[in-house]
XYZ file of C-alpha atoms in Angstrom:
774
model
C 21.963 -26.020 31.723
C 19.744 -25.319 28.717
C 20.666 -23.002 25.851
C 18.322 -20.235 27.027
C 19.987 -20.096 30.436
C 23.474 -19.969 28.902
C 22.375 -17.201 26.549
C 20.816 -15.316 29.431
C 23.913 -15.509 31.647
C 26.220 -14.600 28.750
C 24.026 -11.650 27.870
C 23.976 -10.427 31.489
C 27.756 -10.681 31.746
C 28.246 -8.871 28.459
C 25.783 -6.184 29.504
C 27.638 -5.683 32.784
C 30.987 -5.303 31.021
C 29.628 -2.854 28.472
C 27.705 -0.897 31.097
C 30.801 -0.682 33.322
C 32.845 0.622 30.435
C 30.211 3.202 29.707
C 30.046 4.369 33.304
C 33.840 4.732 33.389
C 33.670 6.718 30.165
C 30.942 8.965 31.538
C 32.954 9.572 34.729
C 35.994 10.639 32.746
C 34.166 12.965 30.340
C 31.891 15.906 30.881
C 28.866 15.336 28.745
C 26.556 18.284 28.322
C 22.868 17.822 28.905
C 21.020 16.930 25.752
C 17.441 16.234 24.826
C 16.121 12.729 24.285
C 14.045 11.428 21.408
C 12.534 8.086 20.505
C 14.907 5.513 19.013
C 14.178 1.970 17.899
C 16.642 -0.625 19.173
C 16.203 -3.480 16.699
C 17.548 -6.914 17.643
C 16.350 -9.113 14.790
C 14.470 -12.357 15.262
C 13.646 -13.530 18.772
C 16.368 -14.981 21.025
C 13.834 -16.336 23.525
C 10.561 -18.080 22.741
C 8.920 -16.738 25.900
C 7.783 -13.120 25.215
C 8.063 -12.222 28.901
C 11.679 -13.366 28.971
C 12.350 -11.202 25.928
C 10.688 -8.234 27.618
C 12.785 -8.687 30.786
C 15.889 -8.884 28.624
C 14.994 -5.525 27.035
C 14.395 -3.884 30.419
C 17.661 -5.217 31.884
C 19.586 -3.953 28.872
C 18.012 -0.507 29.189
C 18.567 -0.495 32.971
C 22.246 -1.240 32.407
C 22.493 1.684 30.026
C 20.506 4.214 32.058
C 21.622 3.164 35.528
C 18.334 2.110 37.126
C 15.122 0.154 36.595
C 13.101 3.322 37.170
C 14.961 5.189 34.428
C 14.427 2.256 32.079
C 10.715 2.140 32.887
C 10.348 5.857 32.154
C 12.333 5.575 28.921
C 10.815 2.539 27.196
C 7.735 2.918 24.989
C 7.337 -0.527 23.415
C 8.931 -3.939 23.776
C 8.808 -5.884 20.506
C 8.781 -9.495 21.586
C 6.407 -11.568 19.447
C 7.373 -11.519 15.778
C 10.879 -10.178 16.412
C 12.971 -8.641 19.176
C 13.691 -5.021 20.038
C 12.254 -1.997 21.787
C 11.473 1.681 21.349
C 12.788 4.037 24.015
C 13.565 7.704 24.635
C 17.337 8.063 24.380
C 19.812 10.871 23.997
C 22.170 10.822 21.042
C 25.023 9.542 23.232
C 22.848 6.830 24.784
C 21.698 5.694 21.335
C 25.307 5.452 20.211
C 26.259 3.550 23.346
C 23.564 0.908 23.129
C 24.628 -0.044 19.597
C 27.602 -1.779 21.261
C 25.406 -4.065 23.393
C 25.322 -7.769 22.432
C 22.478 -8.682 20.081
C 21.732 -5.157 18.883
C 21.414 -5.041 15.095
C 20.917 -1.303 14.794
C 19.538 1.767 16.541
C 17.576 4.272 14.483
C 15.579 7.444 15.148
C 11.793 7.156 15.069
C 10.780 8.254 11.544
C 7.394 9.281 10.156
C 5.426 7.603 7.344
C 2.536 8.860 5.206
C -0.725 7.129 4.386
C -0.655 6.354 0.838
C -17.205 -1.067 -2.943
C -20.159 -1.249 -4.956
C -18.826 -1.615 -8.499
C -15.197 -2.700 -8.210
C -15.916 -6.337 -7.333
C -18.465 -6.731 -10.133
C -15.922 -5.203 -12.488
C -13.375 -7.845 -11.467
C -15.838 -10.663 -12.118
C -17.202 -11.397 -8.646
C -20.990 -11.117 -9.057
C -23.379 -11.509 -6.127
C -26.812 -9.940 -6.283
C -27.482 -10.727 -2.605
C -25.611 -12.130 0.327
C -27.696 -15.311 0.110
C -26.662 -16.045 -3.471
C -23.038 -15.520 -2.518
C -22.963 -18.282 0.061
C -23.746 -20.975 -2.499
C -20.823 -19.876 -4.693
C -17.904 -19.688 -2.283
C -16.889 -19.529 1.338
C -15.907 -15.871 0.732
C -12.885 -15.971 2.992
C -14.574 -17.781 5.857
C -12.155 -18.631 8.659
C -9.424 -16.232 7.571
C -8.285 -13.170 9.531
C -7.258 -9.959 7.767
C -5.166 -7.550 9.808
C -5.437 -3.858 8.896
C -2.583 -1.526 9.887
C -4.164 1.876 9.331
C -6.116 4.652 11.071
C -8.574 2.471 12.979
C -12.204 1.624 12.282
C -15.756 2.962 12.635
C -17.343 -0.159 14.132
C -20.975 0.988 13.790
C -20.780 0.883 9.981
C -23.164 -1.732 8.561
C -20.172 -3.098 6.634
C -18.917 -4.522 9.924
C -22.026 -6.299 11.206
C -21.441 -9.954 11.981
C -24.607 -11.467 10.535
C -23.881 -15.017 9.333
C -20.232 -14.722 10.438
C -18.618 -17.896 11.718
C -17.244 -18.197 15.209
C -13.924 -16.554 15.978
C -11.087 -18.974 15.092
C -9.693 -20.743 18.143
C -6.131 -19.773 17.176
C -6.935 -16.065 17.656
C -4.901 -14.474 20.459
C -5.854 -10.819 20.025
C -7.822 -8.444 22.240
C -10.412 -5.704 21.907
C -8.514 -2.810 23.479
C -10.742 -0.151 24.989
C -10.272 3.605 24.723
C -12.044 6.838 23.917
C -15.529 6.035 22.510
C -14.490 2.415 21.953
C -15.179 -0.521 24.268
C -15.389 -4.304 24.108
C -18.920 -4.219 22.694
C -17.555 -2.571 19.544
C -15.915 -5.876 18.663
C -17.944 -8.790 17.344
C -17.479 -11.802 15.078
C -16.496 -9.493 12.209
C -14.181 -7.111 14.107
C -12.565 -9.714 16.341
C -9.752 -7.540 17.625
C -8.672 -3.906 17.874
C -5.470 -2.357 19.173
C -4.031 1.168 19.038
C -0.465 2.408 19.206
C 0.225 6.043 20.042
C 3.485 6.254 21.971
C 5.700 6.767 18.940
C 3.816 9.684 17.449
C 3.029 11.444 20.733
C 6.740 11.528 21.479
C 6.966 13.900 18.507
C 3.997 16.093 19.402
C 4.812 16.204 23.148
C 1.089 16.300 23.860
C -2.084 14.389 23.111
C -4.479 16.171 20.786
C -7.717 15.294 22.472
C -11.084 17.010 22.548
C -11.390 20.508 21.144
C -8.722 20.690 18.444
C -9.067 17.389 16.644
C -11.499 14.784 15.378
C -9.116 12.099 16.583
C -9.921 9.480 19.213
C -7.477 7.974 21.679
C -8.659 4.496 20.805
C -9.070 2.196 17.809
C -11.953 4.391 16.609
C -11.201 5.947 13.230
C -11.080 9.741 13.277
C -9.900 10.068 9.666
C -11.869 7.458 7.710
C -8.952 5.929 5.821
C -8.820 2.746 7.905
C -12.589 2.252 7.832
C -12.515 2.554 4.044
C -9.675 0.057 3.578
C -11.079 -2.446 6.090
C -14.496 -2.510 4.444
C -12.905 -2.861 1.001
C -10.973 -5.913 2.161
C -13.654 -7.670 4.209
C -16.802 -5.579 4.560
C -20.069 -7.486 4.901
C -22.939 -7.082 2.409
C -24.737 -3.707 2.544
C -27.648 -3.133 0.190
C -28.267 0.207 -1.545
C -24.948 1.661 -0.474
C -24.311 5.004 -2.177
C -22.806 8.442 -1.852
C -25.576 11.041 -2.154
C -27.327 8.865 -4.718
C -24.210 8.127 -6.773
C -22.798 4.608 -7.306
C -25.796 2.951 -5.681
C -25.552 -0.816 -5.318
C -24.629 -3.741 -3.101
C -21.420 -2.932 -1.214
C -19.162 -5.695 0.089
C -15.518 -6.438 0.625
C -13.409 -8.963 -1.224
C -13.750 -11.517 1.560
C -17.117 -10.698 3.216
C -16.895 -13.610 5.649
C -13.302 -12.984 6.725
C -12.672 -11.619 10.207
C -10.983 -8.249 10.756
C -8.220 -7.383 13.203
C -7.596 -3.651 13.514
C -4.202 -2.130 14.337
C -4.423 1.639 14.578
C -0.914 3.019 14.060
C -1.745 6.123 11.990
C -3.260 9.305 13.365
C -4.698 12.682 12.446
C -1.731 14.704 13.716
C -0.314 17.732 11.949
C 3.268 16.416 12.008
C 2.418 13.314 9.983
C 0.435 10.107 10.070
C 2.407 7.155 11.425
C 5.783 6.573 13.074
C 8.222 3.671 12.835
C 7.824 2.756 16.510
C 4.032 2.428 16.253
C 4.129 0.605 12.898
C 6.628 -1.957 14.199
C 4.502 -2.554 17.287
C 1.463 -3.118 15.069
C 3.386 -5.735 13.060
C 4.634 -7.359 16.254
C 1.128 -7.680 17.712
C -0.418 -8.825 14.419
C 2.123 -11.658 14.222
C 1.344 -12.608 17.815
C -2.431 -12.415 17.382
C -2.608 -14.856 14.463
C -3.663 -12.928 11.345
C -3.460 -14.626 7.933
C -3.189 -11.518 5.751
C -2.027 -7.973 6.485
C -3.116 -4.965 4.425
C -0.805 -1.967 4.846
C -1.730 1.153 2.864
C 1.236 3.348 3.779
C 4.905 3.632 2.969
C 8.078 5.614 2.418
C 8.891 7.903 -0.470
C 12.138 7.826 -2.400
C 15.011 7.609 -1.680
C 14.384 4.110 -0.352
C 16.288 2.341 2.387
C 17.952 -1.061 2.236
C 15.736 -3.970 3.314
C 17.949 -4.664 6.331
C 18.014 -0.981 7.247
C 15.536 -0.638 10.089
C 14.407 2.759 8.840
C 12.209 0.787 6.433
C 10.020 -0.601 9.201
C 7.488 -1.961 6.704
C 10.165 -4.078 4.998
C 11.433 -5.332 8.372
C 8.000 -5.944 9.896
C 6.728 -7.666 6.753
C 9.862 -9.869 6.554
C 9.121 -11.282 10.003
C 5.405 -11.590 9.203
C 6.106 -13.391 5.926
C 8.505 -15.788 7.657
C 5.588 -16.685 9.964
C 3.310 -17.434 6.956
C 1.430 -14.118 6.834
C 0.782 -12.608 3.395
C 1.587 -8.877 3.526
C -0.044 -6.646 0.912
C 1.153 -3.040 0.553
C 0.290 -0.008 -1.559
C 2.728 1.022 -4.306
C 2.524 4.759 -3.541
C 0.871 7.738 -5.207
C 3.813 9.431 -6.943
C 2.966 8.391 -10.520
C 3.206 8.584 -13.397
C 6.905 9.260 -12.773
C 9.101 6.169 -13.147
C 11.188 4.705 -10.300
C 8.858 6.156 -7.655
C 7.435 2.868 -6.419
C 7.556 2.138 -2.673
C 7.342 -1.086 -0.655
C 9.625 -2.913 -3.076
C 10.864 -5.748 -0.832
C 10.439 -9.075 -2.666
C 8.421 -10.661 0.150
C 5.710 -7.950 -0.106
C 2.781 -8.027 -2.541
C 2.986 -4.493 -3.964
C -0.206 -3.152 -5.532
C -0.681 -0.334 -8.027
C -4.012 1.359 -8.754
C -6.313 1.094 -11.763
C -9.635 2.527 -12.876
C -12.946 0.700 -13.186
C -15.701 1.122 -15.762
C -17.790 3.528 -13.680
C -17.787 7.307 -14.079
C -19.775 10.340 -12.998
C -20.203 12.656 -15.985
C -21.722 16.121 -15.555
C -22.690 18.480 -18.365
C -21.787 22.138 -18.860
C -24.372 23.680 -21.192
C -23.130 26.932 -22.696
C -25.242 29.917 -23.739
C -24.831 28.993 -27.427
C -26.610 25.671 -26.674
C -23.431 23.673 -26.984
C -22.900 21.032 -24.285
C -19.501 19.843 -23.113
C -18.840 17.254 -20.436
C -16.704 16.910 -17.366
C -16.920 14.855 -14.191
C -18.163 15.563 -10.687
C -19.428 14.022 -7.463
C -21.095 17.245 -6.253
C -24.764 16.404 -5.901
C -25.783 19.133 -3.447
C -29.100 20.820 -4.165
C -28.782 23.854 -6.379
C -31.117 25.579 -8.812
C -28.761 27.747 -10.770
C -30.426 27.571 -14.131
C -28.480 29.566 -16.690
C -26.231 32.158 -15.039
C -23.289 34.313 -15.998
C -20.038 32.570 -16.910
C -16.584 34.152 -16.693
C -12.899 33.269 -16.881
C -10.958 33.828 -13.662
C -8.241 35.915 -15.332
C -10.899 38.391 -16.490
C -11.967 39.076 -12.908
C -8.521 39.268 -11.332
C -8.231 41.549 -8.336
C -4.765 42.484 -9.580
C -4.434 42.027 -13.374
C -0.648 42.444 -13.132
C -0.109 39.012 -11.556
C -1.103 35.485 -12.609
C -2.677 34.365 -9.335
C -6.215 34.539 -10.711
C -5.589 32.078 -13.556
C -5.834 29.113 -11.235
C -7.999 30.921 -8.678
C -5.491 31.256 -5.864
C -6.752 32.569 -2.546
C -7.837 36.224 -2.580
C -7.077 36.685 -6.277
C -10.624 37.357 -7.580
C -12.635 40.580 -7.725
C -15.753 39.940 -5.634
C -17.866 42.470 -7.518
C -17.161 40.812 -10.866
C -17.404 37.220 -9.567
C -20.687 37.580 -7.701
C -23.441 35.303 -8.973
C -21.293 33.766 -11.723
C -19.854 30.392 -12.639
C -16.068 30.795 -12.811
C -13.716 28.894 -15.127
C -10.237 28.287 -13.627
C -7.203 26.562 -15.154
C -4.883 24.528 -12.950
C -1.314 25.788 -13.386
C 0.551 24.356 -10.386
C 0.668 21.328 -8.126
C -0.080 23.571 -5.131
C -3.579 24.413 -6.340
C -6.479 21.981 -6.601
C -10.225 22.011 -7.172
C -11.020 22.349 -3.448
C -8.765 25.388 -2.979
C -10.123 26.956 -6.150
C -13.720 26.411 -4.999
C -12.981 28.196 -1.712
C -11.560 31.167 -3.622
C -14.578 31.360 -5.930
C -17.024 30.982 -3.042
C -15.316 33.745 -1.034
C -15.592 36.039 -4.067
C -19.344 35.369 -4.354
C -19.263 32.882 -7.230
C -21.956 30.225 -7.504
C -20.169 27.446 -9.408
C -16.760 26.280 -10.627
C -15.495 24.664 -13.800
C -11.935 23.536 -13.123
C -9.697 22.662 -16.075
C -6.567 20.618 -15.464
C -4.345 17.938 -16.953
C -5.802 14.488 -16.560
C -5.594 13.168 -13.034
C -7.678 10.270 -11.797
C -9.990 10.620 -8.839
C -12.799 13.035 -8.014
C -13.123 15.266 -4.960
C -16.257 16.717 -3.375
C -16.367 20.530 -3.189
C -19.732 20.648 -1.370
C -19.813 24.469 -1.350
C -21.573 24.630 -4.708
C -21.412 22.682 -8.000
C -17.852 21.890 -9.131
C -17.104 20.159 -12.427
C -13.642 18.969 -13.445
C -12.777 19.094 -17.155
C -9.587 18.471 -19.112
C -7.608 21.225 -20.828
C -9.240 20.553 -24.185
C -12.758 21.072 -22.833
C -11.557 23.994 -20.710
C -10.140 25.672 -23.815
C -13.441 25.152 -25.677
C -15.314 26.860 -22.832
C -12.773 29.696 -22.767
C -13.125 30.170 -26.529
C -16.887 30.552 -26.062
C -16.354 33.110 -23.271
C -14.003 35.168 -25.452
C -16.398 35.172 -28.401
C -19.574 35.905 -26.444
C -20.683 39.315 -25.278
C -22.633 37.956 -22.305
C -21.488 34.348 -21.747
C -23.741 32.105 -19.682
C -23.804 28.461 -18.670
C -25.732 25.924 -16.629
C -24.296 22.957 -14.742
C -26.004 19.578 -14.533
C -25.988 17.109 -11.684
C -23.585 14.176 -12.172
C -24.931 10.775 -13.143
C -23.633 7.280 -12.512
C -22.614 5.644 -15.789
C -21.275 2.090 -15.991
C -19.595 0.298 -18.869
C -19.112 3.241 -21.240
C -15.406 3.871 -20.633
C -12.545 1.596 -21.632
C -11.052 0.147 -18.492
C -9.053 -0.726 -16.575
C -6.393 1.915 -17.043
C -3.448 2.399 -14.722
C -4.291 5.406 -12.560
C -2.281 8.552 -13.204
C -1.145 8.749 -9.579
C -0.088 5.093 -9.235
C 3.664 4.923 -8.572
C 5.724 3.264 -11.256
C 8.710 0.922 -11.348
C 11.405 -0.058 -11.760
C 12.458 -0.351 -8.147
C 15.220 2.090 -7.304
C 16.410 -0.213 -4.515
C 16.367 -3.666 -6.155
C 15.790 -3.506 -9.939
C 16.021 -7.306 -10.210
C 12.697 -7.420 -8.304
C 9.980 -6.363 -10.725
C 7.470 -4.011 -9.070
C 4.566 -3.437 -8.791
C 3.407 -7.041 -8.591
C -0.105 -6.264 -9.750
C -2.757 -3.547 -10.089
C -6.306 -3.425 -8.714
C -9.162 -0.881 -8.553
C -8.119 2.299 -6.765
C -10.007 5.208 -8.371
C -13.279 6.594 -6.938
C -13.847 3.526 -4.786
C -17.011 3.618 -2.690
C -16.577 2.066 0.758
C -17.518 2.592 4.398
C -16.640 5.898 6.044
C -17.404 7.567 9.381
C -20.853 9.227 9.039
C -19.982 12.788 9.938
C -19.894 16.125 8.161
C -20.956 15.764 4.542
C -20.613 11.959 4.682
C -24.088 11.337 6.062
C -24.655 8.028 4.285
C -21.697 6.256 5.905
C -20.036 5.668 2.521
C -17.516 7.782 0.634
C -15.369 7.847 -2.487
C -11.604 7.680 -2.063
C -8.820 7.220 -4.611
C -5.255 5.998 -4.231
C -3.135 2.876 -4.093
C -4.412 2.783 -0.494
C -7.702 1.649 -2.032
C -6.210 -0.912 -4.425
C -4.163 -2.558 -1.660
C -7.145 -3.889 0.371
C -8.779 -5.187 -2.822
C -5.824 -7.540 -3.236
C -5.721 -8.311 0.502
C -9.338 -9.450 0.276
C -8.518 -11.694 -2.689
C -5.480 -13.047 -0.834
C -7.831 -14.036 1.999
C -10.041 -15.875 -0.484
C -7.017 -17.774 -1.806
C -5.844 -18.531 1.726
C -9.301 -19.777 2.674
C -9.291 -22.210 -0.254
C -5.610 -23.147 0.064
C -4.763 -22.735 3.775
C -1.320 -24.348 3.500
C -0.049 -22.057 0.744
C 2.871 -19.798 1.584
C 2.736 -16.010 1.085
C 4.902 -16.467 -2.036
C 2.428 -19.003 -3.432
C -0.462 -16.588 -2.850
C 1.452 -13.787 -4.591
C 2.328 -16.105 -7.490
C -1.333 -17.044 -7.979
C -2.267 -13.357 -8.129
C 0.478 -12.370 -10.578
C 0.442 -15.314 -12.994
C -3.328 -15.201 -13.584
C -3.624 -11.421 -14.015
C -5.101 -9.846 -17.148
C -3.341 -7.560 -19.617
C -6.462 -6.578 -21.575
C -9.065 -3.862 -21.160
C -12.820 -4.111 -21.631
C -12.420 -3.362 -25.355
C -9.936 -6.206 -25.833
C -6.949 -3.914 -26.295
C -3.861 -3.829 -24.087
C -4.360 -1.986 -20.782
C -3.225 1.626 -21.079
C -1.660 3.834 -18.427
C -2.836 7.321 -17.515
C 0.400 9.230 -17.819
C 1.643 12.036 -19.979
C 1.207 10.052 -23.203
C -1.541 7.487 -22.485
C 0.706 4.677 -23.714
C 0.205 0.937 -23.489
C 0.975 -0.178 -19.948
C 4.187 -2.100 -19.340
C 5.228 -4.267 -16.352
C 6.551 -1.225 -14.470
C 3.001 0.149 -14.614
C 0.985 -3.042 -13.985
C 3.382 -5.790 -12.906
C 1.710 -9.029 -13.960
C -1.445 -7.146 -14.926
C -4.895 -6.467 -13.516
C -5.956 -8.838 -10.759
C -8.374 -11.645 -11.733
C -9.857 -13.095 -8.506
C -11.523 -16.199 -9.928
C -8.500 -17.285 -11.964
C -6.212 -16.731 -8.974
C -8.077 -19.472 -7.077
C -6.823 -22.036 -9.618
C -3.450 -20.895 -10.997
C -2.215 -24.318 -12.170
C 1.435 -23.641 -11.273
C 3.007 -21.515 -8.554
C 6.446 -19.982 -8.032
C 7.225 -20.628 -4.366
C 9.896 -18.957 -2.194
C 11.225 -19.830 1.261
C 12.640 -17.555 3.945
C 16.076 -18.980 3.164
C 15.625 -17.879 -0.460
C 14.931 -14.338 0.718
C 17.990 -14.536 2.969
C 20.199 -15.460 0.004
C 18.646 -12.594 -1.945
C 19.762 -10.228 0.825
C 23.240 -11.745 0.467
C 23.161 -10.879 -3.232
C 22.528 -7.237 -2.338
C 25.913 -7.089 -0.644
C 24.894 -7.610 2.973
C 27.253 -9.752 5.012
C 26.301 -13.077 6.567
C 26.797 -11.509 9.985
C 24.438 -8.568 9.368
C 21.728 -10.833 7.919
C 22.099 -13.314 10.782
C 21.414 -10.512 13.223
C 18.049 -9.915 11.525
C 17.018 -13.553 11.115
C 18.695 -14.872 14.308
C 19.750 -17.941 12.304
C 23.156 -18.929 11.040
C 23.396 -17.426 7.593
C 25.899 -18.731 5.087
C 25.915 -16.479 2.061
C 26.417 -18.605 -1.040
C 28.668 -17.377 -3.797
C 26.411 -18.031 -6.765
C 26.499 -16.348 -10.143
C 23.495 -14.126 -10.891
C 22.107 -14.818 -7.418
C 19.776 -11.794 -7.398
C 18.269 -12.828 -10.735
C 17.501 -16.340 -9.490
C 15.119 -15.459 -6.658
C 12.067 -17.530 -7.621
C 9.743 -14.598 -8.302
C 6.763 -14.788 -10.705
C 8.593 -12.280 -12.908
C 12.039 -11.774 -14.440
C 13.846 -8.437 -14.437
C 17.359 -8.199 -15.904
C 18.530 -4.620 -15.301
C 22.021 -4.887 -16.865
C 22.302 -7.387 -19.701
C 25.819 -7.112 -21.139
C 25.654 -9.940 -23.634
C 24.050 -13.112 -22.291
C 22.656 -14.417 -19.023
C 20.700 -17.472 -17.880
C 18.050 -17.259 -15.162
C 16.616 -20.189 -13.219
C 13.028 -20.616 -12.065
C 11.121 -23.437 -10.344
C 7.384 -24.154 -10.506
C 5.148 -26.330 -8.348
C 2.115 -28.034 -9.865
C -1.052 -27.295 -7.866
C -3.472 -28.399 -10.587
C -4.033 -31.650 -12.475
C -1.546 -34.241 -11.203
C -0.508 -35.421 -14.676
C -0.484 -32.021 -16.371
C 1.886 -31.240 -19.230
C 2.850 -27.590 -19.755
C 4.350 -25.979 -22.845
C 6.340 -22.729 -22.845
C 5.137 -19.723 -24.852
C 7.609 -16.851 -25.101
C 7.086 -13.256 -26.117
C 10.644 -11.952 -26.349
C 11.542 -8.334 -25.577
C 12.597 -6.386 -28.676
C 16.265 -6.921 -29.497
C 16.573 -9.889 -27.117
C 16.714 -13.568 -27.999
C 15.049 -15.751 -25.369
C 15.403 -19.525 -25.002
C 13.584 -21.701 -22.445
C 14.966 -25.132 -21.504
C 13.181 -27.453 -21.233
C 10.239 -26.228 -23.290
C 7.947 -28.955 -21.940
C 7.228 -29.614 -18.249
C 5.613 -32.988 -17.510
C 4.226 -33.479 -14.012
C 3.071 -36.647 -12.247
C 2.142 -37.832 -8.764
C 5.834 -38.234 -8.017
C 6.963 -35.064 -9.785
C 5.237 -31.946 -8.528
C 8.207 -29.562 -8.685
C 10.246 -28.836 -11.824
C 12.878 -26.251 -12.717
C 13.725 -24.576 -15.993
C 16.240 -22.076 -17.355
C 15.560 -18.917 -19.331
C 18.504 -17.638 -21.382
C 18.702 -14.075 -22.669
C 21.002 -12.990 -25.512
C 21.218 -9.348 -26.510
C 21.421 -8.434 -30.185
C 21.786 -4.767 -29.256
C 25.138 -2.967 -29.204
C 23.829 0.189 -27.590
C 22.981 1.076 -24.018
C 19.194 1.228 -23.855
C 16.095 1.346 -21.667
C 13.982 -1.606 -20.617
C 12.203 -3.761 -23.184
C 9.380 -6.021 -22.153
C 8.053 -9.483 -22.864
C 6.544 -12.486 -21.105
C 6.819 -16.211 -20.509
C 3.654 -18.287 -20.285
C 3.334 -21.944 -19.360
C 0.082 -23.536 -20.550
C -1.557 -26.946 -20.311
C -4.462 -25.801 -22.481
C -6.559 -24.846 -19.449
C -4.212 -22.697 -17.394
C -2.075 -19.862 -18.732
C 0.614 -19.211 -16.137
C 2.185 -15.933 -17.284
C 5.077 -13.970 -15.837
C 6.272 -10.560 -17.094
C 9.832 -10.008 -18.330
C 11.833 -6.753 -18.304
C 15.345 -6.534 -19.786
C 17.681 -3.575 -20.101
C 20.795 -3.865 -22.240
C 23.926 -2.254 -20.903
C 27.253 -1.330 -22.478
C 28.668 -0.019 -19.219
C 30.070 -1.721 -16.160
C 27.456 -1.907 -13.407
């Protein structure tokens, strides 16, 4: 009898015993009727190699619990059977509690909800192609790789997804082109080689499908929001000439890996209750692992407080763990809760976590005042208007009710229509609830003809479309207000925005980009890296005001697919590299300097120099990442031991990995995970950290250590010279930290760089001294 048969018979016997006990319990107690909701029954790595056997196992388990095959069939939504084992099913609270006792069940959790988190950006990062033809002579541009996109779907008719010059679909591909509303098999091609959609998890919350009259959503892989189309084209869009948004940012659009194939997994939807649920996200990961993707880009995540990495409520951490163990590089957005520290999401060490930065393109628009003075703001409103010079007023002056403060930031219904009619209105942002779009609606309803909106600096521009809107900072807003107060009949005219390149220092860390350190695992330095994420032009469904098929979006959702595209390029050149090796190449070659040669700054409350909790290793450098010299590699077993260091038992970790886990009792185990960074969150006096590098460059290279020590910390590297040869490709070294501080403090930062004269393999260092017991 083989092992599978023994496991199967043991499982059936155990199920029968547990089910019998449950039935006896139910017969002896009166249980009141209760409603059911979707729960995820997570069972860790696969017990059976045959997916159909795994599926039958799930159904038998559920049948044992519910009493019949029919009840099980009506209850189950998804069977996860490719990358890992488990299922999603409608269960009552008592049933969910009961099934936790079944053999092989790791945990049972309620179905939670997650939120969703170009022409110039690639030139800015040093990838220059004037035409698609010139590109082909330079690089394979990701040819042969497959990028999976877990998002809101895709608009397949976009020219970014044509398959001109695309290679044949890789023979290893196992995916399908799933049909649905306004989406059939002809919408797939050699660029979009697969499309799936997952709806069962979210519709269990809504109790109905929003189809037809009340939504722009499609019950298919077609993108009703635009987010997924934008991210997919950023990662792997094909060349599109003269791409622009209403004349702005005109140029050659393309993704990071224009010849990579795309696999679409629609798990996020335009529903009022939220965007994506755990059940649908996990199914997307499961299918992506089965289908054979090389890279996954996932622009969504949880907000703080974070869950443990073996807690199945963090479905991205769990799904990405199984994907990474199968050799898939998973790239995730850092979140948009910056500039507040400790807000970063997707902090698991096997994920490439990406923050957002600016590029050197802007869209200035002038406000010319009646005294002939011109001040400048920014806008992407290019709609036709011939205002000339018209009346200008401050919103507080035309308040409908002067006794309240609602008019200051132009809240709904707060303006006097008689006094606002025909005028440009100046509003000041005073709360997080109000934004330029809401203010423009208020001004428009009151009869205004233009808006100047003053607010604290926040990256990213939004289209008003009703009439001209210009965003200015508080300093410029105050200058305009001073003119209004001093003038008897203030007037102004608003110019159209222009596209200006290379006049602003960049990159800067975007104001909204979530910051480290990780609140869950401070020994894992996050983010890993930053990439362009502000006012990124990419493909978008051509409806409403987006007639050109391209739109600007901002967020770490935009920076994530930039790095996914670069990861595909690395994978195309180095197909045997592990996800950790790909991440190492990205981090160790990143830049810390802006276009003016100074250190990258961060757009926060103080505009300070960026530190590793803002940028990780730095700003991504695609060309350098192709040839990193050395890499810091990590195995699945290394990640398993890291989970041990977080206090999880061998038994609980074994349930996830379905392998025998023996947690080692090693000193400073969490610090020794072989990441391309070092974070010491509680340095009492002294500690030594180990790292290992693999030579992927010149066989006989000799590397020397260069250390920039954090303030108040003595750092020693042993050995200081690494000599490689044909027989010695892997070498280890120790980094010792000694605190000279006698006070509890915040993090100080430094770096360690290994160089052979050609390569500069740099990792960031963060150390916090502590005088308290951790």
